[in-house]
Every structure is written in C-alpha cells, then in structure tokens.
Amino acid sequence: MIRRTIIFGAALAALALINDQMLWLPSLQFTALAISVLLVVVAPRPAWVALVIAGLAAYSVRSVFLMVDFGQLDAVCLNGSAICGGTQPDWYIADEKTYSPGVTGFFLELPVVPAWLIVVGVLGWAIRRRSWRTAVAGALYGAAVVFLPHEAPIVLFAAAAAALGPRKDVRYLMGIGVLALAWTSPLVATIVAITATLALTIWALVRKDVVNGAVALLALAAASVTPYLSAGVLLAAAVTALYQHRHRVRIDQANG
C-alpha cells in the first residue's frame, strides 16, 4: 500500500508540474482531481482516515468559491476586471461586460467544480471498500455543497469522528451530530438537541435505565442554554462509558 501510494503520488506530482506548464486545468481543479484519484486508487482502509483527507481537501478547494459573490451576477464587473472592459475611470460598471452572461456565469461557477470531485472521491472510496456509511457521508456532503457551501466540509469531519469513535453508542453519535449542526446553524442544532435528548430521556425511562436517563435529562437541560453544552454532555458520557468498558476488559484479561 505504501509503495502504491508513493508511485501514484509521484505520478500526480509529475502531472501537476506538467499541468503548470501546459495549463490543462487550473491548479485548484487539478489538486481536487488528484485527491479524488488518490482516495479511489490508494485509499486507506479506515473510513475516518479517508474522510479526514477529503475534509481537508474540501476546505482547501472551497476557498475560491468564497471569494466569488454569486449574488452579483448582474454586476459581475465587481468580481474582477477579467470579465469587464472599458476605458473610462468607472470601467467597472456592469454595463461594459466583455463576455455574455452565460460565459460570465461559467467563469464564476468554475471554482465549484472541485467540490464535486471530492464527492466523487468519497463515493469512489465507499464503493471500493463497500462502506454504505461513507457513501451516506459523501452524499450528505454533496447536498451540503449545494445548500450550505461555506460549512459543507464539516459534514466530512463529523462523519470521520463518527467512524473513529464508538459507532454503537447512540449518545456519541447524537453528540457528534449536534456539534456539527451547532457549527452550521445554532438554532437548528438547539431544536435537534432538544428533540433528540427528549427522545433519549423517554427511551431511558421506558428501559428503566437510571444512568442514561440522568445523562439525557442533563443534556436536555443543557440544550436550552447552548447546543454545544448539550453535545459536550452526550460526548462526555459516551467517552466515560467507553473508558469504563475498556477498564473492565483489562481487569477481566488480567484475572484470566
């Protein structure tokens, strides 16, 4: 695996140098394409590693998108002189466009292309490794690129955290989800946290689980203050339970 990674990495580096001279693709697009190829061809087996790589790449490729104001298509000259002409001091007014609106829209939307390459890379990894969870994460990231482009990479990091931690612990998964939502939309995160912790409280009461019931009630109360605190309570409870479980396993192994 290491040898294959080195070979493909060297090949992509050579292509990147050639690309800089031949100008086949803008550097940002080529980088995203390289990340996508690496994920599919030499992707590491742990899902969280692949998701972290994709998340870091997603943050880098989104930077150009944030530099362009898509709401200014009617005044595209404000986005740069490359698409405008004129000789007057006020050359940047929208009436002096060099290109048609369709061509201008293409130039402004071009930076979005790498995000879809990251989606392809994650979905390709999921198909190759037969991981439906990673496929869901890739699909959710693709949806976030459309509806929440500024915060879309958070989806990949949340999925990586979920893959790294105790996936069977509902409190852990719930805490990761609330934390991710809190970074994107605190109001939505608060509503989700209250709803989820209320459901967790009811479930614990039905099962007569005093410990989880107390944790759920505390998380429910914390959600009314801030979703971050509620997520912290859930994650702390999950990590504590995981530590206690591993401690008991070590004791059992020591006792034979």
Phi, psi and omega in degrees: 000318180295319180297316179298320180297317180296316181297311181293323178297317178295319179296317180292324177296318178296317178296324179296319178295319177295321180297323178296330180273320185271341179058047176293314181223151171301150185304321182296316179295320180294319179299315179297320178296320179296317178298317180299316180295317180297320179298318184284317189276312184237035182295135176293155185292317181299128183297324185293330178293313180297321181291323177294317177301314179296322180296316178297318177296321181297321178294325181286320184282343181279347189298320180292324178302320182289343180279346183252129178267103183290347178280356184254027180299334178280346178227057188295339180295339177291342183268000178148151184281350184295338182250013181230160177223183178127158182242352182282160178304329179262048185297344188274003181293152188291347183285348185248052179286138177278324184249162178289161179303324179295316179293319178299316178300323178298315181295321182286329181272350182304319181297346181284338185307315182302328179301321179288333175292324176295319176301315179299318179297315180293316179293324176296319176298316182298319179292318182294322181265359179056050180247104181290331179295316178293325176298319177298317179298318178296320179293319178295322177296319177300318177294321180293327177301325181282314189262330180225064187300328182293323185254006186305320181299338180300329179301316182292320179292323177295319178295322178296318178295321178294322180288330183281326186269191179287097187292342181270355180269112182298323181296321180294311180298321179295319179296318178297318180296315179296319180296318179296317179294326181296329178285336182263314182210097182303324181295312178297320180298321179296316179297315180295318181297316180296315180297313183293315181290329175295317177296321178294323177296314180298317180297319179294322179293320178298320181275357182058041179264099186294316184296306180295328176296318178294319179296317181296318178296319179295318178294324178295317178294322180291331181297330179288340178273303177198141179296333178298318179294319178298316178297322179298319179297314181296316181292320178297319178296318180294316180294320178298316179297320179295318179297316179297320179296314179294325178295318178295322178297318179296322180294316179298321179292323179292326180279354179082000000 
